[in-house]
XYZ file of C-alpha atoms in Angstrom:
767
model
C 0.000 0.003 0.002
C 1.368 3.416 -0.936
C 2.080 5.553 2.164
C 0.031 8.736 2.604
C 3.274 10.666 3.247
C 7.048 10.179 3.212
C 9.742 11.537 5.473
C 13.379 11.915 4.363
C 15.894 14.050 6.188
C 14.118 17.222 7.319
C 11.460 17.007 4.578
C 7.907 15.620 4.631
C 6.318 14.794 1.219
C 2.525 14.400 1.019
C 1.630 13.246 -2.533
C -2.094 13.072 -1.874
C -2.180 16.811 -1.152
C 0.704 17.686 -3.510
C 2.619 19.235 -0.596
C 6.270 19.341 0.483
C 7.248 20.603 3.945
C 10.704 21.581 5.155
C 10.476 21.266 8.955
C 7.313 23.193 9.794
C 7.344 25.396 6.680
C 5.932 24.745 3.226
C 8.143 24.524 0.153
C 6.621 25.901 -3.029
C 7.837 24.118 -6.168
C 7.082 24.331 -9.857
C 4.680 21.599 -10.816
C 7.104 19.541 -12.900
C 9.826 19.706 -10.220
C 7.277 18.466 -7.680
C 6.126 15.620 -9.929
C 9.728 14.610 -10.627
C 10.375 14.424 -6.861
C 7.241 12.356 -6.284
C 8.001 9.883 -9.059
C 11.548 9.256 -7.841
C 10.465 8.896 -4.208
C 7.544 6.587 -5.019
C 9.921 4.386 -7.094
C 12.859 4.545 -4.711
C 13.326 0.802 -4.984
C 14.773 1.046 -8.503
C 16.463 3.311 -11.005
C 14.199 5.426 -13.215
C 15.229 5.778 -16.840
C 15.374 9.113 -18.673
C 12.694 8.020 -21.150
C 10.394 7.015 -18.320
C 10.798 10.419 -16.666
C 10.166 12.169 -19.942
C 7.028 10.145 -20.629
C 5.653 10.735 -17.124
C 6.500 14.419 -16.791
C 6.181 15.685 -20.369
C 3.668 13.204 -21.699
C 6.005 11.868 -24.399
C 9.540 10.498 -24.759
C 10.713 13.029 -27.327
C 12.459 15.192 -24.748
C 16.135 16.066 -24.965
C 18.627 14.843 -22.370
C 19.421 18.502 -21.663
C 15.834 19.177 -20.565
C 15.831 16.158 -18.270
C 19.217 17.152 -16.839
C 17.979 20.664 -16.099
C 14.924 19.316 -14.315
C 17.089 17.052 -12.125
C 19.367 20.010 -11.320
C 16.347 22.061 -10.191
C 14.928 19.197 -8.164
C 18.216 18.621 -6.359
C 18.587 22.354 -5.730
C 15.125 22.527 -4.145
C 16.272 19.911 -1.647
C 19.609 21.592 -0.921
C 21.483 19.020 -2.999
C 23.735 19.300 -6.064
C 25.384 17.166 -8.730
C 28.544 16.653 -6.682
C 26.970 15.499 -3.427
C 24.018 13.605 -4.969
C 22.633 13.074 -1.458
C 19.031 12.809 -2.678
C 19.128 11.913 -6.378
C 21.939 9.807 -7.764
C 22.839 9.658 -11.457
C 22.893 6.177 -12.994
C 25.379 6.547 -15.810
C 23.973 5.777 -19.227
C 20.458 5.096 -17.891
C 18.804 7.637 -15.622
C 18.431 8.440 -11.919
C 17.688 6.770 -8.587
C 16.498 8.105 -5.246
C 19.418 7.894 -2.761
C 18.210 9.212 0.626
C 16.596 6.841 3.207
C 12.808 7.133 3.268
C 10.273 6.214 5.945
C 6.479 6.353 5.896
C 4.970 9.300 7.782
C 1.573 10.506 8.886
C 0.196 13.281 6.754
C -0.912 15.324 9.793
C 0.920 18.633 10.291
C 1.566 20.578 13.475
C -1.508 22.361 14.718
C 0.201 25.771 14.594
C 1.687 25.200 11.172
C 0.747 27.691 8.517
C -1.251 25.963 5.809
C 0.748 26.002 2.604
C -0.554 27.601 -0.558
C -1.468 25.132 -3.298
C 1.470 24.173 -5.451
C 1.314 26.861 -8.143
C 3.545 27.699 -11.063
C 3.955 31.295 -9.986
C 7.233 33.066 -9.339
C 8.082 34.028 -5.786
C 8.777 37.629 -4.929
C 12.498 38.165 -4.396
C 13.376 40.622 -1.641
C 15.219 43.714 -2.886
C 18.456 42.826 -1.128
C 21.865 43.469 -2.714
C 23.776 40.229 -3.174
C 27.106 39.407 -4.791
C 26.711 39.189 -8.567
C 27.012 35.444 -8.935
C 24.490 34.837 -6.189
C 22.076 37.259 -7.775
C 22.539 35.400 -11.017
C 21.640 32.095 -9.380
C 18.681 33.712 -7.646
C 17.605 35.168 -10.963
C 17.802 31.740 -12.568
C 15.579 30.230 -9.897
C 13.125 33.094 -10.220
C 12.881 32.594 -13.963
C 12.614 28.815 -13.598
C 9.495 29.400 -11.520
C 8.309 31.749 -14.230
C 8.784 29.047 -16.844
C 6.327 26.873 -15.036
C 3.881 29.761 -14.992
C 4.204 30.016 -18.747
C 3.292 26.380 -19.159
C 6.662 25.578 -20.707
C 7.219 22.843 -18.142
C 3.757 21.288 -18.363
C 2.505 18.547 -20.670
C 0.018 19.702 -23.270
C -3.550 19.671 -21.968
C -2.657 19.987 -18.271
C -4.110 23.456 -17.956
C -5.910 26.088 -20.019
C -3.985 28.555 -22.142
C -2.798 31.473 -19.942
C -3.679 35.058 -20.510
C -0.760 36.955 -22.031
C 0.232 39.870 -19.787
C 0.331 43.173 -21.662
C 3.721 44.798 -22.159
C 4.155 48.460 -21.239
C 4.319 51.027 -24.008
C 7.689 51.038 -25.791
C 8.762 48.028 -23.761
C 12.174 46.382 -23.998
C 11.651 42.617 -24.215
C 14.564 40.420 -23.163
C 14.131 36.940 -24.639
C 15.675 33.702 -23.266
C 19.366 33.364 -24.011
C 20.410 30.735 -26.529
C 23.084 28.587 -24.879
C 25.792 26.805 -26.841
C 27.879 24.990 -24.271
C 28.003 21.987 -21.948
C 24.770 20.409 -20.809
C 25.079 21.704 -17.258
C 25.121 25.288 -18.596
C 21.532 25.039 -19.776
C 20.187 26.863 -16.722
C 21.960 29.995 -17.986
C 19.346 30.291 -20.714
C 17.001 31.806 -18.148
C 19.506 32.978 -15.557
C 21.327 35.278 -17.976
C 18.019 36.414 -19.433
C 17.003 37.631 -16.010
C 20.414 39.199 -15.284
C 20.330 41.211 -18.521
C 16.723 42.267 -17.887
C 17.609 43.397 -14.385
C 20.597 45.375 -15.666
C 18.545 47.187 -18.315
C 15.705 47.765 -15.895
C 18.159 49.354 -13.487
C 19.059 51.880 -16.170
C 15.443 53.015 -16.381
C 14.294 51.011 -19.412
C 10.729 49.586 -19.301
C 11.625 45.889 -19.146
C 8.727 43.567 -18.235
C 9.418 40.759 -15.744
C 10.910 37.637 -17.235
C 7.901 35.667 -16.046
C 5.625 37.795 -18.269
C 7.846 37.230 -21.281
C 7.940 33.498 -20.737
C 4.172 33.399 -20.259
C 3.720 35.106 -23.625
C 6.144 32.709 -25.255
C 4.209 29.795 -23.777
C 0.956 31.180 -25.102
C 2.436 31.454 -28.579
C 3.622 27.835 -28.369
C 0.039 26.742 -27.605
C -1.556 28.737 -30.441
C -3.740 26.721 -32.868
C -1.812 25.397 -35.852
C -4.409 26.869 -38.196
C -3.361 30.400 -37.344
C -1.320 31.739 -40.264
C 2.270 32.156 -39.148
C 1.455 31.156 -35.580
C 0.171 33.336 -32.774
C 1.749 36.819 -32.945
C 3.659 37.854 -29.854
C 2.168 40.912 -28.123
C 5.277 43.068 -28.679
C 4.791 44.666 -32.078
C 5.875 48.063 -30.709
C 8.670 46.810 -28.480
C 12.447 46.536 -28.705
C 13.331 42.836 -28.763
C 16.655 41.660 -27.314
C 18.016 38.292 -28.393
C 20.958 36.837 -26.468
C 23.353 33.990 -27.033
C 25.993 32.373 -24.842
C 28.828 30.305 -26.305
C 31.707 28.461 -24.670
C 35.234 29.590 -25.533
C 38.522 27.924 -24.789
C 39.086 30.124 -21.732
C 35.657 31.483 -20.828
C 32.377 32.599 -22.320
C 31.112 34.912 -25.026
C 27.773 36.698 -24.616
C 26.175 38.396 -27.620
C 23.123 40.643 -27.362
C 21.226 41.782 -30.464
C 18.274 44.153 -30.646
C 15.592 44.708 -33.250
C 13.480 47.863 -32.897
C 9.955 48.212 -34.363
C 11.384 50.414 -37.138
C 13.953 47.748 -38.031
C 16.926 49.489 -36.346
C 19.408 46.965 -35.011
C 22.258 46.862 -32.535
C 24.577 44.016 -31.619
C 27.277 43.790 -28.970
C 29.421 41.039 -27.555
C 31.596 40.510 -24.516
C 34.043 37.770 -23.554
C 34.943 36.907 -19.972
C 36.001 33.942 -17.913
C 32.706 34.095 -16.022
C 29.420 33.990 -17.967
C 27.705 36.387 -15.567
C 30.476 38.957 -15.951
C 30.267 38.638 -19.740
C 26.490 39.166 -19.628
C 26.797 42.213 -17.342
C 29.384 43.843 -19.583
C 27.359 43.030 -22.708
C 24.308 44.649 -21.116
C 26.302 47.797 -20.379
C 27.603 47.858 -23.967
C 24.045 47.574 -25.210
C 22.974 50.447 -22.973
C 25.761 52.545 -24.508
C 24.601 51.619 -28.019
C 21.078 52.656 -27.071
C 22.353 55.959 -25.666
C 21.414 55.093 -22.100
C 23.498 55.634 -18.939
C 24.663 52.697 -16.905
C 22.549 51.639 -13.896
C 23.025 53.935 -10.875
C 24.382 51.015 -8.874
C 26.960 50.075 -11.523
C 30.369 49.274 -10.179
C 32.488 52.416 -10.528
C 35.551 50.217 -10.392
C 34.934 48.827 -13.866
C 38.114 48.383 -15.816
C 39.056 51.239 -18.109
C 38.938 48.787 -21.006
C 35.285 47.981 -20.299
C 34.371 51.679 -20.084
C 36.126 52.380 -23.372
C 34.274 49.526 -24.991
C 31.036 51.228 -23.968
C 32.288 54.356 -25.717
C 33.054 52.256 -28.803
C 29.560 50.747 -28.738
C 28.015 54.219 -28.590
C 30.179 55.389 -31.503
C 29.258 52.373 -33.607
C 25.589 53.102 -33.010
C 26.074 56.684 -34.156
C 25.360 58.071 -30.686
C 28.348 60.379 -30.686
C 26.993 62.784 -28.062
C 26.508 59.912 -25.662
C 30.016 58.670 -26.444
C 31.347 62.093 -25.460
C 29.379 61.946 -22.217
C 30.871 58.566 -21.377
C 34.371 59.883 -22.122
C 33.762 62.933 -19.972
C 32.804 60.604 -17.131
C 36.041 58.658 -17.568
C 38.149 61.759 -18.152
C 36.950 63.394 -14.941
C 39.402 61.128 -13.154
C 42.018 60.999 -15.914
C 41.517 63.974 -18.261
C 44.897 63.472 -19.935
C 44.601 59.717 -20.371
C 45.793 59.046 -23.944
C 43.118 56.379 -24.461
C 40.447 58.945 -23.730
C 42.061 61.449 -26.062
C 42.284 58.897 -28.889
C 38.562 58.187 -28.589
C 37.785 61.913 -28.607
C 39.732 62.266 -31.836
C 37.827 59.296 -33.281
C 34.534 61.023 -32.457
C 35.765 64.192 -34.144
C 36.599 62.135 -37.228
C 33.162 60.500 -37.228
C 31.610 63.965 -37.030
C 33.634 65.133 -40.022
C 35.758 67.515 -37.925
C 38.973 66.590 -39.688
C 41.028 69.577 -38.555
C 40.188 69.100 -34.883
C 40.717 65.339 -35.111
C 44.032 65.881 -36.861
C 45.255 68.378 -34.249
C 44.447 66.005 -31.406
C 46.198 63.115 -33.112
C 49.307 65.164 -33.937
C 49.652 66.216 -30.302
C 49.416 62.612 -29.181
C 51.877 61.433 -31.815
C 54.425 64.048 -30.675
C 54.361 63.014 -27.008
C 57.244 60.723 -25.939
C 54.924 58.485 -23.927
C 52.971 57.502 -27.016
C 55.899 55.822 -28.757
C 56.710 53.916 -25.576
C 53.444 51.934 -25.781
C 53.288 50.059 -29.130
C 49.536 49.406 -29.045
C 48.765 53.068 -28.287
C 51.261 54.295 -30.855
C 49.687 52.005 -33.502
C 46.198 53.275 -32.682
C 47.345 56.876 -33.078
C 48.965 56.028 -36.414
C 45.882 54.221 -37.751
C 43.715 57.163 -36.736
C 46.067 59.593 -38.462
C 45.991 57.342 -41.530
C 42.181 57.440 -41.561
C 42.226 61.245 -41.427
C 44.719 61.322 -44.317
C 42.474 59.051 -46.380
C 39.496 61.360 -45.824
C 41.694 64.135 -47.202
C 42.662 61.890 -50.156
C 46.329 62.014 -49.113
C 46.865 58.413 -50.173
C 50.636 58.201 -49.736
C 50.602 59.723 -46.240
C 47.807 57.370 -45.209
C 49.710 54.349 -46.498
C 52.849 55.308 -44.524
C 50.925 55.619 -41.262
C 49.039 52.355 -41.699
C 52.221 50.572 -42.735
C 54.010 51.803 -39.600
C 51.068 50.715 -37.432
C 51.033 47.257 -38.994
C 54.748 46.935 -38.253
C 54.240 47.842 -34.595
C 51.385 45.365 -34.170
C 52.846 42.438 -36.072
C 54.387 41.073 -32.870
C 51.377 41.817 -30.656
C 49.046 38.981 -29.615
C 45.822 40.890 -30.365
C 44.973 39.786 -33.883
C 42.080 42.220 -34.327
C 44.279 45.286 -33.827
C 46.758 44.072 -36.408
C 43.863 43.247 -38.716
C 42.601 46.836 -38.408
C 46.001 48.183 -39.425
C 46.136 45.790 -42.374
C 42.702 46.715 -43.737
C 43.558 50.365 -43.322
C 46.762 49.834 -45.283
C 44.743 48.003 -47.927
C 42.396 50.950 -48.347
C 45.355 53.313 -48.673
C 46.905 50.956 -51.245
C 43.611 50.977 -53.162
C 43.704 54.777 -53.104
C 47.224 54.563 -54.606
C 46.011 52.045 -57.232
C 48.361 49.424 -55.789
C 45.641 46.821 -56.211
C 47.719 43.665 -55.723
C 49.068 44.945 -52.394
C 45.573 45.926 -51.302
C 44.144 42.491 -52.100
C 46.959 40.758 -50.184
C 46.415 42.881 -47.062
C 42.643 42.382 -47.122
C 43.032 38.615 -47.416
C 45.493 38.453 -44.521
C 43.350 40.699 -42.344
C 40.211 38.686 -43.013
C 41.929 35.487 -41.894
C 43.058 37.233 -38.715
C 39.546 38.443 -37.958
C 38.037 35.031 -38.655
C 40.576 33.331 -36.352
C 39.320 35.294 -33.325
C 35.639 35.366 -34.288
C 35.681 39.124 -34.958
C 32.621 39.476 -37.208
C 32.848 43.242 -37.356
C 36.439 42.887 -38.520
C 35.380 40.388 -41.186
C 32.676 42.830 -42.320
C 35.246 45.632 -42.568
C 37.485 43.412 -44.701
C 34.530 42.568 -46.952
C 33.646 46.256 -47.252
C 37.180 47.226 -48.238
C 37.359 44.339 -50.683
C 34.216 45.644 -52.335
C 35.723 49.134 -52.555
C 38.884 47.645 -54.047
C 36.849 45.902 -56.756
C 34.966 49.119 -57.444
C 38.203 51.068 -57.854
C 39.455 48.338 -60.200
C 36.361 48.854 -62.326
C 34.716 45.550 -61.367
C 31.319 46.495 -59.912
C 29.856 43.015 -60.414
C 32.676 41.526 -58.328
C 32.195 44.226 -55.689
C 28.503 43.476 -55.101
C 28.695 40.267 -52.990
C 31.419 41.666 -50.735
C 29.537 44.895 -50.104
C 26.217 43.114 -49.569
C 27.817 40.828 -46.971
C 29.373 43.807 -45.189
C 26.078 45.731 -45.148
C 24.174 42.886 -43.486
C 26.740 42.398 -40.682
C 27.240 46.103 -39.997
C 23.480 46.629 -40.033
C 22.942 43.730 -37.619
C 25.456 45.260 -35.242
C 23.847 48.683 -35.550
C 27.132 50.153 -36.823
C 25.453 53.177 -38.417
C 28.451 54.919 -39.961
C 29.919 51.690 -41.351
C 26.556 50.584 -42.735
C 26.143 53.941 -44.465
C 29.649 53.711 -45.954
C 28.883 50.242 -47.268
C 25.583 51.411 -48.753
C 27.275 54.309 -50.528
C 29.728 51.920 -52.175
C 26.944 49.408 -52.921
C 24.936 52.161 -54.609
C 27.888 52.990 -56.843
C 28.253 49.341 -57.843
C 24.556 49.009 -58.674
C 24.534 52.301 -60.626
C 27.510 51.147 -62.688
C 25.543 47.961 -63.394
C 22.597 50.153 -64.530
C 20.451 48.349 -61.957
C 18.447 51.400 -60.935
C 15.767 49.449 -59.070
C 18.371 47.905 -56.780
C 20.120 51.285 -56.463
C 16.816 52.830 -55.409
C 16.378 50.238 -52.642
C 19.926 50.885 -51.451
C 19.311 54.624 -51.473
C 16.165 54.099 -49.399
C 18.154 52.191 -46.767
C 20.871 54.827 -46.655
C 18.348 57.667 -46.507
C 16.633 56.008 -43.525
C 19.966 56.144 -41.652
C 20.632 59.786 -42.472
C 19.127 61.177 -39.259
C 21.383 58.967 -37.131
C 24.633 59.905 -38.857
C 26.796 62.523 -37.170
C 29.043 63.241 -40.153
C 27.579 65.972 -42.395
C 29.830 64.898 -45.265
C 28.419 61.392 -45.205
C 24.903 62.789 -45.068
C 25.616 64.893 -48.154
C 26.924 61.875 -50.074
C 23.732 59.957 -49.260
C 21.691 62.910 -50.512
C 23.773 63.198 -53.710
C 23.192 59.520 -54.494
C 19.469 60.027 -53.983
C 19.484 62.875 -56.485
C 21.230 60.590 -58.982
C 18.764 57.714 -58.680
C 15.721 60.012 -58.765
C 17.103 61.559 -61.937
C 17.786 58.139 -63.482
C 14.190 57.107 -62.780
C 12.835 60.325 -64.334
C 11.555 61.790 -61.060
C 12.924 65.214 -61.895
C 10.747 67.280 -59.583
C 11.788 65.355 -56.482
C 15.422 65.277 -57.585
C 15.536 69.030 -58.188
C 13.860 69.864 -54.883
C 16.244 67.615 -52.974
C 19.299 68.975 -54.810
C 18.294 72.547 -54.003
C 17.875 71.721 -50.335
C 21.251 69.998 -50.183
C 22.964 72.883 -51.973
C 21.522 75.363 -49.469
C 23.289 73.531 -46.641
C 26.606 72.962 -48.339
C 28.421 75.919 -46.767
C 31.211 74.809 -44.467
C 31.708 71.449 -46.148
C 34.939 70.628 -47.894
C 34.867 71.270 -51.657
C 36.286 67.778 -52.177
C 32.978 66.408 -50.830
C 30.705 69.062 -52.330
C 31.885 68.062 -55.802
C 29.787 64.898 -55.583
C 26.634 66.958 -55.148
C 27.630 69.139 -58.111
C 28.187 65.964 -60.145
C 24.720 64.659 -59.216
C 23.178 68.014 -60.188
C 25.023 67.871 -63.522
C 23.601 64.391 -64.128
C 20.100 65.699 -63.408
C 20.556 68.669 -65.742
C 21.821 66.397 -68.524
C 18.829 64.089 -68.248
C 16.509 67.110 -68.306
C 18.250 68.611 -71.340
C 19.055 71.860 -69.471
C 22.400 72.981 -70.936
C 22.671 76.151 -68.807
C 22.424 74.294 -65.508
C 24.533 71.462 -66.900
C 27.385 73.823 -67.700
C 27.196 75.452 -64.258
C 27.088 72.195 -62.292
C 29.811 70.479 -64.328
C 32.049 73.533 -63.958
C 31.623 73.550 -60.168
C 32.406 69.823 -59.991
C 35.504 70.070 -62.138
C 36.822 73.133 -60.275
C 37.584 71.060 -57.173
C 38.203 67.639 -58.708
C 41.713 66.372 -57.987
C 43.508 64.915 -60.946
C 43.532 61.116 -61.018
C 40.756 60.999 -58.388
C 37.890 58.850 -59.675
C 38.967 59.300 -63.279
C 35.740 57.931 -64.755
C 33.452 60.332 -62.943
C 35.764 63.273 -63.584
C 35.882 62.374 -67.291
C 32.073 62.164 -67.332
C 31.884 65.681 -65.865
C 34.306 66.885 -68.558
C 32.105 65.283 -71.213
C 29.002 66.994 -69.759
C 30.859 70.309 -69.681
C 31.742 69.935 -73.361
C 28.169 68.964 -74.355
C 26.712 71.983 -72.573
C 29.310 74.327 -74.059
C 28.692 73.051 -77.590
C 24.926 73.346 -77.158
C 25.314 76.944 -75.957
C 27.719 77.840 -78.765
C 30.643 78.313 -76.414
C 33.084 75.467 -77.132
C 35.536 76.062 -74.310
C 38.747 73.980 -74.385
C 38.266 70.581 -72.729
C 39.821 69.898 -69.303
C 43.286 68.411 -69.351
C 44.015 64.912 -68.068
C 47.520 64.008 -67.028
C 48.736 60.540 -66.189
C 46.635 57.543 -65.257
C 44.469 55.530 -67.600
C 42.380 57.089 -70.351
C 38.712 56.857 -69.423
C 36.141 55.897 -72.043
C 34.306 59.200 -71.449
C 37.419 61.074 -72.547
C 37.388 59.208 -75.864
C 33.669 59.899 -76.278
C 34.389 63.585 -75.760
C 37.027 63.422 -78.508
C 34.567 61.688 -80.866
C 31.784 64.182 -80.166
C 34.137 67.121 -80.847
C 35.052 65.607 -84.210
C 31.403 64.979 -85.011
C 30.434 68.559 -84.100
C 33.259 69.884 -86.307
C 32.102 67.817 -89.291
C 34.975 65.304 -89.262
C 33.121 61.960 -89.623
C 36.178 59.811 -90.242
C 37.899 61.067 -87.101
C 34.624 60.708 -85.169
C 34.239 57.095 -86.286
C 37.795 56.291 -85.252
C 37.416 57.955 -81.836
C 34.097 56.165 -81.188
C 35.720 52.852 -82.119
C 38.524 53.465 -79.616
C 36.014 54.452 -76.959
C 33.909 51.331 -77.506
C 36.967 49.074 -77.399
C 38.030 50.698 -74.117
C 34.560 50.351 -72.577
C 34.093 46.743 -73.655
C 37.523 45.760 -72.360
C 36.409 47.018 -68.929
C 32.932 45.395 -69.274
C 31.159 47.890 -67.022
C 27.552 48.366 -68.227
C 27.433 52.114 -67.484
C 30.648 52.681 -69.475
C 29.522 50.581 -72.438
C 26.140 52.348 -72.471
C 27.742 55.808 -72.347
C 29.771 55.036 -75.470
C 27.179 53.014 -77.392
C 24.315 55.467 -76.875
C 26.423 58.420 -77.993
C 27.788 56.567 -81.014
C 24.360 55.220 -82.083
C 22.788 58.659 -81.931
C 25.504 60.032 -84.166
C 25.092 57.160 -86.598
C 21.346 57.767 -86.768
C 22.038 61.443 -87.459
C 24.349 60.298 -90.257
C 21.537 58.128 -91.706
C 23.329 54.870 -90.879
C 20.635 52.910 -88.962
C 22.083 49.460 -89.706
C 25.363 50.394 -87.997
C 23.383 51.931 -85.129
C 21.383 48.709 -84.822
C 24.512 46.735 -83.967
C 25.216 49.148 -81.106
C 21.626 49.040 -79.843
C 21.923 45.253 -79.770
C 24.854 45.553 -77.362
C 22.543 47.433 -74.973
C 19.602 45.011 -75.191
C 20.379 43.412 -71.815
C 19.963 46.749 -70.011
C 17.093 48.262 -71.966
C 14.556 46.895 -69.487
C 16.075 48.890 -66.617
C 17.791 51.961 -68.084
C 15.872 54.678 -69.939
C 18.716 55.772 -72.243
C 19.329 52.182 -73.417
C 15.595 51.669 -74.000
C 15.282 54.989 -75.841
C 18.097 54.321 -78.319
C 16.596 50.896 -79.010
C 13.269 52.567 -79.851
C 14.997 55.132 -82.116
C 16.886 52.441 -84.034
C 13.802 50.264 -84.518
C 11.819 53.221 -85.822
C 14.639 54.153 -88.211
C 14.669 50.567 -89.504
C 10.865 50.482 -89.896
C 10.399 47.394 -87.722
C 6.838 48.063 -86.556
C 6.170 45.079 -84.260
C 9.477 45.386 -82.419
C 9.044 49.205 -82.265
C 5.613 48.887 -80.653
C 6.977 46.500 -78.018
C 9.945 48.785 -77.355
C 7.641 51.798 -76.924
C 5.494 49.887 -74.412
C 8.670 48.876 -72.511
C 9.995 52.436 -72.503
C 6.986 54.145 -70.958
C 7.355 52.651 -67.418
C 10.959 53.890 -67.366
C 10.165 57.427 -68.475
C 8.967 58.957 -65.227
C 8.401 62.650 -65.985
C 10.200 62.381 -69.328
C 8.037 62.809 -72.406
C 8.890 60.462 -75.246
C 9.457 62.693 -78.310
C 6.412 62.913 -80.585
C 8.178 61.514 -83.664
C 9.033 58.373 -81.727
C 5.412 57.900 -80.692
C 4.034 58.244 -84.237
C 2.693 55.042 -85.759
C 4.797 53.375 -88.426
C 1.698 51.989 -90.143
C 1.185 53.763 -93.527
């Protein structure tokens, strides 16, 4: 006969009333923990297999060993036991578990003055607001969340209880989700323990973070949603910031990563590595607060290492929160205002804000101080920062020397990421110098270094610079996958400035491919970031690209309005940056057929364009300048080009001058050279520039068959580029091919935007 109650040690178990007493006080357990205890006690005469436990407690055997292990850990902990002592529950290797403590039958009666226990509920206990050491608070947090899991129904077999009501989240809530654990089986409890620690940390900084129990209840309700619901039951956090966490085991510690997704799609991602998982989670939470522009909790340990505080500054800078980064530095600098690490970060903020002169002055002062050279890592950081400033000023040789010196200092240092940063910087400077083989070698070496230490931001930087290298080599198709990979990682980490830089390069690659639909999507993404970017030069470049794509799509009104607004705010910016806006305005004027504005914009662009800097775009501006001058009857001498390669646009300009002067033989020869140059480079925008110009001249010369061969070369882009589609229509009309002409006219109209297809091209060819 089964006893009405059991006594073991100081505990009394009463299965009939689902009660456990410790001395004269009740013990409140999650339901599954209680049932596990009862099953092991009631079968204390034998070992209980894992599958049996799973079938009894979950209702089926398809439960992972990790889940069963976690349940045993919680049951032992409730009885004051652990996996080392195994005083109550002993592990039977390869099979399951067996009750180990002596048991005797007991009467179910309780002391008369005993307080009647509450029914065994799956509700979390209230934890007193007492400060405990961090690791103890972590364990307490884990237990609290474990109780919450039971409340959510995650530890109950299906059908045991009705679906719970999902507690509403506060407005603009920050939802911390359970942490994904990749480590040994006995680390599984950290899934909920670290979730609670992070939530507590963020809540302490004033963020509206609902209790972990509420989150788990909502997750449990989603799991129980009817299968017929499309996409499952939606979680009640559509307007909340979601925080996903992961914990992974390293050779000498733990890595915690936290990633956020805001309702508007904005993302942030941080990571921290420490020997203790709780320390890593705490530091990661503080980094995330910095990325969100929030102060640390008031009770944060002021004795944090300088390295951790500087990492918070770095997180704020990556997120584009430069004012908050300055505040954090001011807090550090109050105790050490002359600390070189603080001064380096201040110079980095100046650089990110486009304050090149101030950043340069700060770096030069640091470089001149004897103490800087005495610390190789500091000296290398100063040199890489000075190299970055030189690159922004297009001083390619000076930048390469600084990055090269930094790489030499760091080659013997154990920190692979720092050396990788110097290498990718040197690669970018080599690209600027057109030393493409050296650049590719440095990028490859740096990427391997970043991969070896799991530095995903470093890998993304290497991908970004590889894409820029391919662009500079005139290989936009090869640049695309590298830039797209970099964008996704930088965007996931919430690295605003880096994401914008990638998008600017990606836009250029797509424009050179004549893929204006993709370029428009890229421009939309970059434009959405514009308000979070502290560098006015980068904001202008994003605006200039938007003018270009609006013009290419025939949205002239929007493009003109935007260009005018950007031009009104251009004062104070460096002419070297303003030239890109002038180039975009020249492109708009050309597409509109406005020779007066074309001449003015092209002249402004060329006035500040350094020789050998982006030769193709400079040559295009020179071609526009010549076209406008010829149209206005003022054929000014063409700009001079010295050194470097001859761009296809230069050869087109030569051909168009010959054509305008009535020298057809010379024009034919120049067009042939231009086409050979463009096709050898195989860049769609370059081929189209030459072929469209040449075909128009051939049509004017009454040579439609020759023009047809050129239009055929553009057939692959006529579905996405207006100029290619228009020349195709003109050639088909000249050849009298009615059916093909009608199809080409129908295909052209969606690309026209505000452009009006000339009346002669719309006239029917039917007699």
